[in-house]
Each structure stands twice: as C-alpha cells, then as structure tokens.
Amino acid sequence: MTTIEDSTVDDGGRVWPVTLDNWQDPPVNRWGFAHAEQIVPAAVIRAADPPPAEAASGAATDLAGLLVPLADAEVPLRSFLDVSSTDAFLVRDRTGIRYESYHGVMDRHRRHLLMSVSKSVCALLIGQLVDEGEVALSEVARAYVPELGESAFGTATLQQILDMTVSVDYSEDYHDPASHVQLQDRLAGWRPRLPGDPDTVFDFLASLRTAGPHGRRFQYCSAATDVLAWIAERVTSARYPDLLGERLWRHLAGERDAQITVDRAGFAFANGGMSTTARDLSLIGMLVLDGGTVGGRQLVPAAWIDAIRRGGDPAAVTGTAFSQVHPRGTYRNQWWVTGDDHGSLYGTGIYGQYLWVDPTAQVVIVKFSSLPVATSATWSLAHARAFRRVAETVLAAREPA
Amino acid sequence: MTTIEDSTVDDGGRVWPVTLDNWQDPPVNRWGFAHAEQIVPAAVIRAADPPPAEAASGAATDLAGLLVPLADAEVPLRSFLDVSSTDAFLVRDRTGIRYESYHGVMDRHRRHLLMSVSKSVCALLIGQLVDEGEVALSEVARAYVPELGESAFGTATLQQILDMTVSVDYSEDYHDPASHVQLQDRLAGWRPRLPGDPDTVFDFLASLRTAGPHGRRFQYCSAATDVLAWIAERVTSARYPDLLGERLWRHLAGERDAQITVDRAGFAFANGGMSTTARDLSLIGMLVLDGGTVGGRQLVPAAWIDAIRRGGDPAAVTGTAFSQVHPRGTYRNQWWVTGDDHGSLYGTGIYGQYLWVDPTAQVVIVKFSSLPVATSATWSLAHARAFRRVAETVLAAREPA
C-alpha cells in the first residue's frame, strides 16, 4: 500500500489528482483523509515497529569537557556546541550511543530538518536502483524522464548528476530572492509563491539551461537531487517518501518515522526536505560505516558504499570553498569525501546540519544546528576539526591502554 | 520544552513570530528547523515511548460475517464496511482488540483525519481545566479571551459553548463555498484563501454575531471548539497540540504520535484537524468507558465523564436531524449521547468518522471512512444500528453460555 495510491493515476506522465480544492471530495477524499499531513504537507517516512528505546551505552563517554579546536583556541566541546547554535549532537559507534546532547527545543524524539543531508540519504536509494539495473550511471536523465529533454539535467548522465558535475545556469545563493534555489524553495512551499513562478518544480527542472560541458567541474546545484528523485519515482512507479520508507527507513531499527516535505504536486523535496531524529540519522551513518549493511543484512550495495568512500575527481573541485577546507577532498554520489587519513566522509546541509562518518575511528557523528548563516567556510572548518577530535577521542577510549 | 517555544512571544496578546518568510532566518530558524511540519504544517501530538505493539487479542472475534442491519436488510459486516467507504474499523474491549480491519490506503500505523471527533477529544482537555479551576463552566468566554468581546462566543458561557447552545449567525454547510465553515477551512489552510478572507481565525471568531438568546437551542457550530482551544491556550500559556500531548496522548499507552493541522498563525484546527491511528483513538474511548482512568490512573476527572454520559438538555435538540436518529439523544460537552438503553455515546465527524462507546456492552468502536457526502441522516442511522449489533455480539460472546 505504500506505492502509488488507489486514487492516483500515474500513466507515464505524472498525474497527481489531489489539490487543496478537491481533497475532501470523492474520490480523492479517500486518499486525502488518510494523508492530511500532505495537504498542508509533510509526508511520513515510516520506520519499522520501534524496538525498545536504546539507552546511551554503558560505555558512554562524557565528552562535554573535551577540548576541541575553535579558531586559534581549544574550547570544551560544550562551548563549541553552544557557539555553533547546536540543536542536537550525537556520537555513535558499534557499541551504541557514546554521547548525545539536545539543546533549545530539541530532544531525542523530535525530528529536525536535515537540509542537504537529505541528498546523501537519496544517494543510498539511487545505489540500490543502480544495483538492481533500474538505472545506469552512464545513461542520461532524459532516458528515464523524457520531459527533461535538452535541458541541463536532461543531457547529463546520472553519474554527473550524482557528482554535481552538471554545468547548469543555476544560482545557489540562499540569501538572494532572485536565485534559483529560492525559487525552488517557493515551489516546494517553503516560501510564499511569487507571480510568474513556474507551476511545478517539474517545469522548473526541465527549464534549466546548460552552461557548458558536463563532467568537468563541480557545481553544487540542489536541483540535482530533485532530478534523481524524479528518476527514482519514474523507474519504480512509487513515490519518493515511500521509497525511502520501504527501502531504507524501515530496515534501520530506528525509533521514529522520518518525514519529508511535499509540494502541491505531492512531490517530495528530496534535496533538503527530510527531517529525522538525531538517533535515527546516526543509523544511516552506521550503514555507511558498515559497508551498506544493517544488522548483517546488505541493504545498500557494498560496491556503492565503496564507490562513495573512494571519492570523486579531485580536479573537479579545485578552487572551490570545499577544497579550501579539505585540500584532498572530493565530492562523490552526493557525499562529501574529505580525503583525510581517516577516510572521513559526510553529508551536510545549510545552517549547520551534519552526518559525519569516520571509518578509521569507526565513529558516526550527527549534528543539527540553526546557525545564523546558511553557509560559512569558517564554520565548515570548525566543524570538521571538532568532529575529528571527537572521533579520535572515542577511538582512543576504545583502544586497550 | 513542549509549552511555549523559545523563540515565541506570548505576552497576553497572541504573538506568533514564525512566518513562511522568516522561518529559515535567525532567531526564528531555531524553532523553524525543529518544526518543519508546522511550516507546511501538521503538528505532532506526542505519544509516550511506544510499548511493544499489541496483537489482536487471543479472544478476537471474527466479525466479518456478522449480520448487521442495513436499510431493510441484514448484511455481513464486511459488506456494510465496504458500502460505507470504510478506511478502518476497530472493536476493542477490556481484553484488548477484538476485531480490526483496514481498507484502501489505511493500515494500523497510519493516522486518519478525525474531523469532528477532534471536538470530543478537546472536551476531555477542557474537563481537566475545569477540574483544576483554570476555567469555570458558568463563565463567559470573553472573561478568558477579551478579544472575543461582544461576539456570539464572547458572550456565551463555557457550558453553552461545550453544549453547542450558542446562538450564532454561522452557516455549517460543508458544501457551500459561501458558508462560514468553508471560510474556516480556508483560514485553516484546508482550502485556498479567497480575497477578503479575514487575516486570522481569531479575527473571524471574534466577528461572529449573536443570532438570539444562548442556552436554549442546540446549534452545531464547528467554531465552538476553536473557541475552547483558544481559551485553553490562553489560560495555560501553552499551545493546543502540546496540551493534547502532555495531558492526554502521552498517558494513553498508544502506539503512535497523533497530529493536528495548524494554520499560518500556528493555531491548531481543534474542531477537526486531528489525525490518529484507529488503535490509538480507541484508547480515548476506553478512557471514557473507564470513567476517565487509564491503567487505573485518573487522567480526566470522573465527574466530567459522568457529566458527559448523563447527557444534555433534550429540549435543546428537539427537531434536529440528530434527534430523528436518536429520539432520546442529547448533546453534552462535545459528545453525542444517544439516550439508548446501553448508555451509548460517541464522537463523530463528517464523511463517516466515529468513536463509539457502549458502556453496557463495555465496547469501543472506531470507524474511519471516506464517505462521498459530508453528512447523511441515512448513514448516521445505519452506523448507529451496525455499531449496536457489533457491541451486542461482543457482549454476548463474553458472557458465560
């Protein structure tokens, strides 16, 4: 029942019959009443029946006083968390939760918006579809979604889209109302619509123009993930939130449903709209740490996790703000790969969202924040350094003296 | 953390600082990122940490073939459920779940909109506030919410509002775009706004005019429950979804969070916006059956449950559609009291939502539906007769042969 719903029609073109005008009327009301959160909407990403809540492990480490680097100083972790507008902070390894703290209005049951960490979750689903032969990395997007036509994304391969090497006329300026990324916010229902906005995000994605040859330069473009989600829906005939639930979330042994915002066309905001608890997101990190397995079961292909961890093309990111922070860093399959000597990789979102995986230390770190600025190279560096210190500390505590 | 949030201001007047324009900006983003579902919004009504999922009881009764009355015939229950557009049907007694079935897109984990069964849940919260002395039934609403002034609701007592005996110029025609009830839908975000609509539901509620003396005639008016929720928020300085969570939901030993839609002022749609699972709603019925107790603990005052079960003023409902179906029925404290020889009472919502409590049979029935029409005396009668048959059957199966 979590694929295409009874009252909807998906006959190749994407027809979504539910509107704010009709959802209480038959036959749409059968769907509408069971999905009210999608009318004024955030879709549920269902977890399995929850296991008993997990206590922080007996091996928990009190990290609050741990000194971490900040600018030219060393400050206690608790101070770092405070000044970096932390909402939640969680450290996990294979023994369980090693440390967690919640701030402001957050607690361990509350979901927090992931922003672009959502992209890194999407990538795991795409890896499954590649493995199943549903999509091919060398194929161009219009092969799956003909509506994309000769647009920038229509003519790019899945690998280029995953790696953000599509050359596209797109402004990712989060603070500019005239930017494409703010236009996407409006189409997603995240900001009030303006006159002249396209009807749907599908129209918008198909309208984006190529700016040069694909595959050469890294260009971070949030729309890439929405194209991936569009392709995933098309090849599976299932809705994106249901795909995440059926293929990932319910296998994680997490505690809570996740959710993802949906626009007025019922299309999820794949590039940034997921919300999860800190605990549940850390299980995604463990999956990556464990080569795609959860509880010994291969959920995401090992080869896909390997491909992410090996990283992407260093030449593509030369000169970017990312490479200032991580000189040997690359971007691969919607993950940031640091190139550090621990093989660390991470997902990150604006205003300070992080899912950090340190394979050498065997540590996963989640940080939810509400920083006053969307992006900041200073804060990116500070977080990377703090996470490294935390991971090293947990590693050292684990090793025999 | 579940009362008034950090970044909000509630200084007597109701100030809600979160808008679609500012929620990603500091300082509001701290709140916004933790509550994305309220931006395009349905608020969580938090359950406690869930207990292990409950299986249908070993004493479960296969009711699918039970003959129930329908028009002039007797049909199997399964047929009744089918023709009455059932989404979920659940029968519970003190031994557990006796029967449950899910239809269409529903299953036991999915929340379904309660429509006006939401009103009957609100009443339990009001009973707590009465018991605590926060509000008095004989007091007029403007004593708590001065903004209501000389409006119909401002000049009505809480008891009159609870009993729907406020005389108000208000059209409850669900299918008329010019009706007040559709205007409320628009203000709640349930329908697209129209030019000239009031800015907020608060303006709207305060604008409703008196049509005659209060306290004499039953006049079903959805706005009544929104006034009750407004009062509850004012006297507790807490938001309505949090009140429901803290005071009711987390004590039920239910399985899932509930939710309630919120408008652009962050105000919950108390008269119809809750969604719950069928199992969890049945626990509200058990609370009523058990005199306000849950697991032996007095959650809602026994006197309040008694007052509901004793019913209201028969003269007030004379000549209404309700009294055609239930000739000895009355309306009391947002519950429909049938006056039948089982003392049955219920909450109901448009398009076929029911929470039915039969004290003699010691049975609770939940039915979620998506009927093609909002209201129908024919369907009201058919449901009442079918529920009675089901309750009698469960009672008979329980009694020693």
CSV table of N, CA, C and O in Angstrom, one decimal, chain B residues 232-315:
chain,number,residue,atom,x,y,z
B,232,ALA,N,-8.2,27.5,26.1
B,232,ALA,CA,-7.3,26.5,26.7
B,232,ALA,C,-5.8,27.1,26.6
B,232,ALA,O,-5.0,27.0,27.5
B,233,GLU,N,-5.5,27.6,25.4
B,233,GLU,CA,-4.2,28.1,25.2
B,233,GLU,C,-3.9,29.3,26.1
B,233,GLU,O,-2.9,29.5,26.7
B,234,ARG,N,-4.9,30.2,26.2
B,234,ARG,CA,-4.8,31.4,26.9
B,234,ARG,C,-4.6,31.1,28.4
B,234,ARG,O,-3.7,31.7,29.1
B,235,VAL,N,-5.3,30.2,29.0
B,235,VAL,CA,-5.2,30.0,30.4
B,235,VAL,C,-4.0,29.2,30.8
B,235,VAL,O,-3.6,29.2,32.0
B,236,THR,N,-3.5,28.4,29.9
B,236,THR,CA,-2.3,27.6,30.2
B,236,THR,C,-1.0,28.2,29.7
B,236,THR,O,0.0,27.7,30.0
B,237,SER,N,-1.1,29.2,28.8
B,237,SER,CA,0.1,29.7,28.1
B,237,SER,C,0.8,28.6,27.4
B,237,SER,O,2.0,28.6,27.3
B,238,ALA,N,0.1,27.6,26.9
B,238,ALA,CA,0.7,26.5,26.1
B,238,ALA,C,-0.1,26.4,24.8
B,238,ALA,O,-1.2,26.8,24.7
B,239,ARG,N,0.6,25.8,23.8
B,239,ARG,CA,-0.1,25.6,22.6
B,239,ARG,C,-0.9,24.3,22.6
B,239,ARG,O,-0.6,23.4,23.3
B,240,TYR,N,-2.0,24.4,21.8
B,240,TYR,CA,-3.0,23.3,21.9
B,240,TYR,C,-2.5,21.9,21.6
B,240,TYR,O,-2.7,21.0,22.3
B,241,PRO,N,-1.6,21.8,20.5
B,241,PRO,CA,-1.1,20.4,20.3
B,241,PRO,C,-0.2,19.9,21.5
B,241,PRO,O,-0.3,18.7,21.8
B,242,ASP,N,0.5,20.8,22.1
B,242,ASP,CA,1.3,20.4,23.2
B,242,ASP,C,0.4,20.0,24.4
B,242,ASP,O,0.7,19.1,25.2
B,243,LEU,N,-0.7,20.7,24.6
B,243,LEU,CA,-1.6,20.4,25.7
B,243,LEU,C,-2.2,19.0,25.5
B,243,LEU,O,-2.3,18.2,26.4
B,244,LEU,N,-2.6,18.7,24.2
B,244,LEU,CA,-3.1,17.4,24.0
B,244,LEU,C,-2.1,16.3,24.2
B,244,LEU,O,-2.4,15.2,24.7
B,245,GLY,N,-0.8,16.6,23.8
B,245,GLY,CA,0.2,15.6,24.0
B,245,GLY,C,0.6,15.4,25.5
B,245,GLY,O,0.6,14.3,26.0
B,246,GLU,N,0.8,16.5,26.2
B,246,GLU,CA,1.2,16.4,27.6
B,246,GLU,C,0.1,15.9,28.5
B,246,GLU,O,0.4,15.2,29.5
B,247,ARG,N,-1.1,16.3,28.2
B,247,ARG,CA,-2.2,16.0,29.2
B,247,ARG,C,-3.0,14.7,28.8
B,247,ARG,O,-3.7,14.2,29.6
B,248,LEU,N,-2.9,14.3,27.6
B,248,LEU,CA,-3.7,13.2,27.2
B,248,LEU,C,-2.8,12.1,26.5
B,248,LEU,O,-2.7,11.0,27.0
B,249,TRP,N,-2.3,12.5,25.3
B,249,TRP,CA,-1.8,11.5,24.4
B,249,TRP,C,-0.7,10.6,25.0
B,249,TRP,O,-0.6,9.4,24.9
B,250,ARG,N,0.3,11.3,25.8
B,250,ARG,CA,1.4,10.5,26.2
B,250,ARG,C,1.0,9.6,27.4
B,250,ARG,O,1.9,8.8,27.9
B,251,HIS,N,-0.2,9.7,27.9
B,251,HIS,CA,-0.6,8.8,29.0
B,251,HIS,C,-1.4,7.6,28.6
B,251,HIS,O,-1.8,6.8,29.4
B,252,LEU,N,-1.7,7.6,27.3
B,252,LEU,CA,-2.6,6.6,26.7
B,252,LEU,C,-2.0,5.2,26.5
B,252,LEU,O,-2.7,4.2,26.3
B,253,ALA,N,-0.7,5.1,26.6
B,253,ALA,CA,0.0,3.8,26.2
B,253,ALA,C,-0.4,3.5,24.7
B,253,ALA,O,-0.6,2.3,24.4
B,254,GLY,N,-0.4,4.5,23.9
B,254,GLY,CA,-0.7,4.3,22.5
B,254,GLY,C,0.5,3.9,21.7
B,254,GLY,O,1.6,3.8,22.3
B,255,GLU,N,0.3,3.7,20.4
B,255,GLU,CA,1.4,3.2,19.6
B,255,GLU,C,2.1,4.3,18.8
B,255,GLU,O,3.3,4.2,18.5
B,256,ARG,N,1.4,5.4,18.5
B,256,ARG,CA,2.0,6.4,17.6
B,256,ARG,C,1.7,7.8,18.0
B,256,ARG,O,0.7,8.1,18.7
B,257,ASP,N,2.5,8.7,17.6
B,257,ASP,CA,2.2,10.1,17.8
B,257,ASP,C,0.9,10.4,17.0
B,257,ASP,O,0.6,9.8,16.0
B,258,ALA,N,0.1,11.3,17.5
B,258,ALA,CA,-1.0,11.9,16.7
B,258,ALA,C,-0.6,13.2,16.1
B,258,ALA,O,0.6,13.6,16.3
B,259,GLN,N,-1.4,13.8,15.3
B,259,GLN,CA,-1.0,15.1,14.8
B,259,GLN,C,-2.3,16.0,14.6
B,259,GLN,O,-3.4,15.5,14.7
B,260,ILE,N,-2.1,17.2,14.4
B,260,ILE,CA,-3.2,18.2,14.2
B,260,ILE,C,-2.7,19.3,13.3
B,260,ILE,O,-1.6,19.8,13.4
B,261,THR,N,-3.5,19.6,12.3
B,261,THR,CA,-3.1,20.6,11.4
B,261,THR,C,-3.1,22.0,12.1
B,261,THR,O,-3.8,22.2,13.0
B,262,VAL,N,-2.2,22.8,11.6
B,262,VAL,CA,-2.1,24.2,12.2
B,262,VAL,C,-2.1,25.2,11.0
B,262,VAL,O,-1.7,24.9,9.9
B,263,ASP,N,-2.7,26.4,11.4
B,263,ASP,CA,-2.8,27.4,10.3
B,263,ASP,C,-1.6,28.3,10.3
B,263,ASP,O,-0.6,28.0,11.0
B,264,ARG,N,-1.6,29.3,9.5
B,264,ARG,CA,-0.4,30.1,9.4
B,264,ARG,C,-0.1,31.0,10.6
B,264,ARG,O,1.0,31.6,10.7
B,265,ALA,N,-1.0,31.0,11.6
B,265,ALA,CA,-0.7,31.6,12.8
B,265,ALA,C,-0.2,30.6,13.9
B,265,ALA,O,-0.1,30.9,15.0
B,266,GLY,N,0.0,29.4,13.5
B,266,GLY,CA,0.5,28.4,14.4
B,266,GLY,C,-0.7,27.8,15.3
B,266,GLY,O,-0.4,27.1,16.3
B,267,PHE,N,-1.9,28.2,14.9
B,267,PHE,CA,-3.0,27.8,15.8
B,267,PHE,C,-3.6,26.5,15.2
B,267,PHE,O,-3.9,26.3,14.0
B,268,ALA,N,-3.8,25.5,16.1
B,268,ALA,CA,-4.3,24.2,15.6
B,268,ALA,C,-5.8,24.2,15.3
B,268,ALA,O,-6.5,25.1,15.8
B,269,PHE,N,-6.1,23.4,14.4
B,269,PHE,CA,-7.5,23.3,13.9
B,269,PHE,C,-8.3,22.3,14.8
B,269,PHE,O,-8.5,21.2,14.5
B,270,ALA,N,-8.6,22.8,16.0
B,270,ALA,CA,-9.1,22.0,17.1
B,270,ALA,C,-10.4,21.3,16.7
B,270,ALA,O,-10.8,20.3,17.2
B,271,ASN,N,-11.2,22.0,15.9
B,271,ASN,CA,-12.6,21.5,15.7
B,271,ASN,C,-12.6,20.3,14.7
B,271,ASN,O,-13.6,19.5,14.7
B,272,GLY,N,-11.5,20.1,14.0
B,272,GLY,CA,-11.5,18.9,13.1
B,272,GLY,C,-10.2,18.5,12.5
B,272,GLY,O,-10.1,17.6,11.7
B,273,GLY,N,-9.1,19.0,13.0
B,273,GLY,CA,-7.8,18.8,12.4
B,273,GLY,C,-6.9,17.6,13.0
B,273,GLY,O,-5.8,17.5,12.5
B,274,MET,N,-7.4,16.9,13.9
B,274,MET,CA,-6.6,15.8,14.5
B,274,MET,C,-6.6,14.6,13.5
B,274,MET,O,-7.5,14.3,12.9
B,275,SER,N,-5.4,13.9,13.5
B,275,SER,CA,-5.3,12.6,12.9
B,275,SER,C,-4.7,11.6,13.9
B,275,SER,O,-3.7,12.0,14.6
B,276,THR,N,-5.2,10.4,14.0
B,276,THR,CA,-4.7,9.4,14.8
B,276,THR,C,-4.8,8.1,14.2
B,276,THR,O,-5.5,7.9,13.2
B,277,THR,N,-4.1,7.1,14.7
B,277,THR,CA,-4.4,5.7,14.3
B,277,THR,C,-5.7,5.3,14.9
B,277,THR,O,-6.2,5.8,15.9
B,278,ALA,N,-6.3,4.2,14.3
B,278,ALA,CA,-7.5,3.7,14.8
B,278,ALA,C,-7.3,3.1,16.2
B,278,ALA,O,-8.1,3.3,17.1
B,279,ARG,N,-6.2,2.4,16.4
B,279,ARG,CA,-5.9,1.8,17.7
B,279,ARG,C,-5.8,2.9,18.8
B,279,ARG,O,-6.3,2.7,19.9
B,280,ASP,N,-5.0,3.9,18.5
B,280,ASP,CA,-4.8,5.0,19.5
B,280,ASP,C,-6.1,5.7,19.8
B,280,ASP,O,-6.4,6.0,21.0
B,281,LEU,N,-7.0,6.0,18.8
B,281,LEU,CA,-8.2,6.6,19.1
B,281,LEU,C,-9.1,5.7,20.0
B,281,LEU,O,-9.8,6.2,20.9
B,282,SER,N,-9.0,4.4,19.8
B,282,SER,CA,-9.9,3.5,20.6
B,282,SER,C,-9.5,3.7,22.1
B,282,SER,O,-10.3,3.4,23.0
B,283,LEU,N,-8.3,4.0,22.4
B,283,LEU,CA,-7.8,4.2,23.8
B,283,LEU,C,-8.5,5.4,24.4
B,283,LEU,O,-8.8,5.4,25.6
B,284,ILE,N,-8.9,6.4,23.6
B,284,ILE,CA,-9.7,7.5,24.1
B,284,ILE,C,-11.1,7.0,24.5
B,284,ILE,O,-11.6,7.4,25.5
B,285,GLY,N,-11.6,6.1,23.7
B,285,GLY,CA,-12.9,5.5,24.0
B,285,GLY,C,-12.8,4.7,25.3
B,285,GLY,O,-13.7,4.7,26.1
B,286,MET,N,-11.7,4.0,25.5
B,286,MET,CA,-11.6,3.2,26.7
B,286,MET,C,-11.5,4.1,27.9
B,286,MET,O,-12.0,3.8,29.0
B,287,LEU,N,-10.8,5.2,27.8
B,287,LEU,CA,-10.7,6.2,28.9
B,287,LEU,C,-12.1,6.6,29.3
B,287,LEU,O,-12.4,6.7,30.5
B,288,VAL,N,-13.0,6.9,28.3
B,288,VAL,CA,-14.4,7.3,28.6
B,288,VAL,C,-15.1,6.1,29.3
B,288,VAL,O,-15.8,6.3,30.2
B,289,LEU,N,-14.9,5.0,28.7
B,289,LEU,CA,-15.6,3.8,29.3
B,289,LEU,C,-15.1,3.6,30.8
B,289,LEU,O,-15.9,3.1,31.6
B,290,ASP,N,-13.9,3.9,31.0
B,290,ASP,CA,-13.3,3.6,32.4
B,290,ASP,C,-13.4,4.8,33.3
B,290,ASP,O,-12.5,5.0,34.2
B,291,GLY,N,-14.3,5.7,33.1
B,291,GLY,CA,-14.6,6.8,34.0
B,291,GLY,C,-13.4,7.8,34.0
B,291,GLY,O,-13.2,8.4,35.1
B,292,GLY,N,-12.7,7.9,33.0
B,292,GLY,CA,-11.6,8.9,32.9
B,292,GLY,C,-10.3,8.3,33.3
B,292,GLY,O,-9.3,9.1,33.4
B,293,THR,N,-10.2,7.0,33.6
B,293,THR,CA,-8.9,6.5,34.1
B,293,THR,C,-8.2,5.7,32.9
B,293,THR,O,-8.9,5.3,32.0
B,294,VAL,N,-6.9,5.7,33.0
B,294,VAL,CA,-6.1,4.9,32.1
B,294,VAL,C,-5.1,4.1,32.9
B,294,VAL,O,-4.4,4.7,33.7
B,295,GLY,N,-5.2,2.8,32.8
B,295,GLY,CA,-4.4,1.9,33.6
B,295,GLY,C,-4.5,2.2,35.1
B,295,GLY,O,-3.6,2.1,35.9
B,296,GLY,N,-5.7,2.6,35.5
B,296,GLY,CA,-6.0,2.8,37.0
B,296,GLY,C,-5.7,4.2,37.4
B,296,GLY,O,-6.1,4.6,38.5
B,297,ARG,N,-5.1,5.0,36.6
B,297,ARG,CA,-4.8,6.4,36.9
B,297,ARG,C,-5.9,7.3,36.4
B,297,ARG,O,-6.3,7.2,35.3
B,298,GLN,N,-6.3,8.2,37.3
B,298,GLN,CA,-7.4,9.2,36.9
B,298,GLN,C,-6.8,10.3,36.0
B,298,GLN,O,-6.1,11.2,36.5
B,299,LEU,N,-7.0,10.2,34.7
B,299,LEU,CA,-6.4,11.2,33.8
B,299,LEU,C,-7.4,12.3,33.6
B,299,LEU,O,-7.0,13.5,33.5
B,300,VAL,N,-8.7,12.0,33.4
B,300,VAL,CA,-9.7,13.0,33.2
B,300,VAL,C,-10.7,12.8,34.4
B,300,VAL,O,-11.0,11.7,34.7
B,301,PRO,N,-11.2,13.9,35.0
B,301,PRO,CA,-12.0,13.8,36.2
B,301,PRO,C,-13.2,12.9,35.9
B,301,PRO,O,-13.9,13.0,34.9
B,302,ALA,N,-13.5,12.0,36.9
B,302,ALA,CA,-14.6,11.1,36.8
B,302,ALA,C,-15.9,11.9,36.7
B,302,ALA,O,-16.8,11.5,35.9
B,303,ALA,N,-16.0,13.0,37.4
B,303,ALA,CA,-17.2,13.8,37.4
B,303,ALA,C,-17.5,14.3,36.0
B,303,ALA,O,-18.6,14.5,35.6
B,304,TRP,N,-16.4,14.6,35.3
B,304,TRP,CA,-16.6,15.2,33.9
B,304,TRP,C,-17.1,14.1,33.0
B,304,TRP,O,-18.0,14.3,32.2
B,305,ILE,N,-16.5,12.9,33.1
B,305,ILE,CA,-17.0,11.8,32.2
B,305,ILE,C,-18.5,11.5,32.6
B,305,ILE,O,-19.3,11.3,31.7
B,306,ASP,N,-18.8,11.5,33.9
B,306,ASP,CA,-20.2,11.3,34.3
B,306,ASP,C,-21.1,12.3,33.7
B,306,ASP,O,-22.2,12.0,33.2
B,307,ALA,N,-20.7,13.6,33.7
B,307,ALA,CA,-21.5,14.7,33.2
B,307,ALA,C,-21.8,14.4,31.7
B,307,ALA,O,-22.9,14.6,31.2
B,308,ILE,N,-20.8,14.0,31.0
B,308,ILE,CA,-21.0,13.7,29.5
B,308,ILE,C,-22.0,12.6,29.4
B,308,ILE,O,-22.9,12.7,28.6
B,309,ARG,N,-21.8,11.5,30.2
B,309,ARG,CA,-22.6,10.3,30.0
B,309,ARG,C,-24.0,10.5,30.4
B,309,ARG,O,-25.0,9.9,29.9
B,310,ARG,N,-24.2,11.4,31.4
B,310,ARG,CA,-25.6,11.8,31.7
B,310,ARG,C,-26.3,12.5,30.6
B,310,ARG,O,-27.6,12.6,30.6
B,311,GLY,N,-25.6,13.2,29.8
B,311,GLY,CA,-26.2,13.9,28.6
B,311,GLY,C,-26.6,15.3,28.9
B,311,GLY,O,-26.5,15.8,30.0
B,312,GLY,N,-27.2,15.9,27.9
B,312,GLY,CA,-27.5,17.3,28.0
B,312,GLY,C,-29.0,17.5,28.0
B,312,GLY,O,-29.8,16.7,28.5
B,313,ASP,N,-29.5,18.6,27.5
B,313,ASP,CA,-30.9,19.1,27.6
B,313,ASP,C,-31.6,18.5,26.4
B,313,ASP,O,-31.4,18.9,25.2
B,314,PRO,N,-32.6,17.6,26.6
B,314,PRO,CA,-33.3,17.0,25.5
B,314,PRO,C,-34.1,18.1,24.7
B,314,PRO,O,-34.2,18.0,23.5
B,315,ALA,N,-34.6,19.1,25.4
B,315,ALA,CA,-35.4,20.1,24.7
B,315,ALA,C,-34.6,20.9,23.6
B,315,ALA,O,-35.0,21.3,22.6
